[in-house]
Amino acid sequence: MIVALLYLALAGAYLLVIPVAVLFYLKLRWYVASSVERTFMYFLVFFFFPGLLVLSPFVNIRPQRRQIEV
């Protein structure tokens, strides 16, 4: 029983909890990241792709609005 609960907790973390944290991290740092940090971001997206795919229908992150000065 404990093993089943452990598997359920790990699956929930892999498919829901950590991808939500990754999405917030990407939203905060996407436009200001260095090349090394961007490589780390790509790794996170690759590693947690199944969880991001599960969350993708519910997430709509739009680009930041451009400030046009005349």
GROMACS .gro file of C-alpha atoms in nm:
model
   70
    1MET     CA    1   0.000   0.000   0.000
    2ILE     CA    2   0.282   0.239   0.084
    3VAL     CA    3   0.451   0.166  -0.247
    4ALA     CA    4   0.132   0.248  -0.437
    5LEU     CA    5   0.096   0.578  -0.249
    6LEU     CA    6   0.460   0.658  -0.320
    7TYR     CA    7   0.409   0.593  -0.692
    8LEU     CA    8   0.097   0.809  -0.688
    9ALA     CA    9   0.277   1.094  -0.511
   10LEU     CA   10   0.574   1.080  -0.751
   11ALA     CA   11   0.345   1.068  -1.054
   12GLY     CA   12   0.145   1.364  -0.925
   13ALA     CA   13   0.464   1.561  -0.864
   14TYR     CA   14   0.603   1.474  -1.208
   15LEU     CA   15   0.282   1.544  -1.399
   16LEU     CA   16   0.133   1.839  -1.206
   17VAL     CA   17   0.336   2.002  -0.929
   18ILE     CA   18   0.678   2.044  -1.088
   19PRO     CA   19   0.543   2.147  -1.435
   20VAL     CA   20   0.339   2.425  -1.270
   21ALA     CA   21   0.657   2.549  -1.102
   22VAL     CA   22   0.842   2.526  -1.435
   23LEU     CA   23   0.572   2.729  -1.609
   24PHE     CA   24   0.590   3.004  -1.347
   25TYR     CA   25   0.969   3.005  -1.372
   26LEU     CA   26   0.953   3.031  -1.752
   27LYS     CA   27   0.700   3.312  -1.732
   28LEU     CA   28   0.919   3.512  -1.493
   29ARG     CA   29   1.254   3.464  -1.663
   30TRP     CA   30   1.182   3.414  -2.037
   31TYR     CA   31   1.268   3.765  -2.157
   32VAL     CA   32   1.569   3.828  -1.930
   33ALA     CA   33   1.747   3.490  -1.927
   34SER     CA   34   2.110   3.447  -2.027
   35SER     CA   35   2.213   3.180  -2.276
   36VAL     CA   36   2.314   2.934  -2.003
   37GLU     CA   37   1.986   2.987  -1.818
   38ARG     CA   38   1.792   2.949  -2.143
   39THR     CA   39   1.965   2.615  -2.201
   40PHE     CA   40   1.854   2.512  -1.852
   41MET     CA   41   1.498   2.621  -1.937
   42TYR     CA   42   1.501   2.406  -2.252
   43PHE     CA   43   1.623   2.112  -2.044
   44LEU     CA   44   1.336   2.160  -1.796
   45VAL     CA   45   1.081   2.170  -2.079
   46PHE     CA   46   1.231   1.855  -2.232
   47PHE     CA   47   1.248   1.671  -1.900
   48PHE     CA   48   0.896   1.762  -1.782
   49PHE     CA   49   0.733   1.752  -2.127
   50PRO     CA   50   0.458   1.501  -2.031
   51GLY     CA   51   0.343   1.721  -1.743
   52LEU     CA   52   0.359   2.036  -1.955
   53LEU     CA   53   0.156   1.857  -2.220
   54VAL     CA   54  -0.108   1.768  -1.959
   55LEU     CA   55  -0.128   2.131  -1.843
   56SER     CA   56  -0.112   2.293  -2.187
   57PRO     CA   57  -0.491   2.307  -2.249
   58PHE     CA   58  -0.534   2.512  -1.931
   59VAL     CA   59  -0.242   2.755  -1.969
   60ASN     CA   60  -0.239   3.057  -2.195
   61ILE     CA   61   0.079   3.258  -2.151
   62ARG     CA   62   0.082   3.547  -2.393
   63PRO     CA   63   0.388   3.754  -2.480
   64GLN     CA   64   0.441   4.081  -2.300
   65ARG     CA   65   0.283   4.382  -2.463
   66ARG     CA   66   0.533   4.600  -2.645
   67GLN     CA   67   0.575   4.960  -2.537
   68ILE     CA   68   0.584   5.175  -2.850
   69GLU     CA   69   0.720   5.525  -2.794
   70VAL     CA   70   0.688   5.795  -3.055
   0.00000   0.00000   0.00000
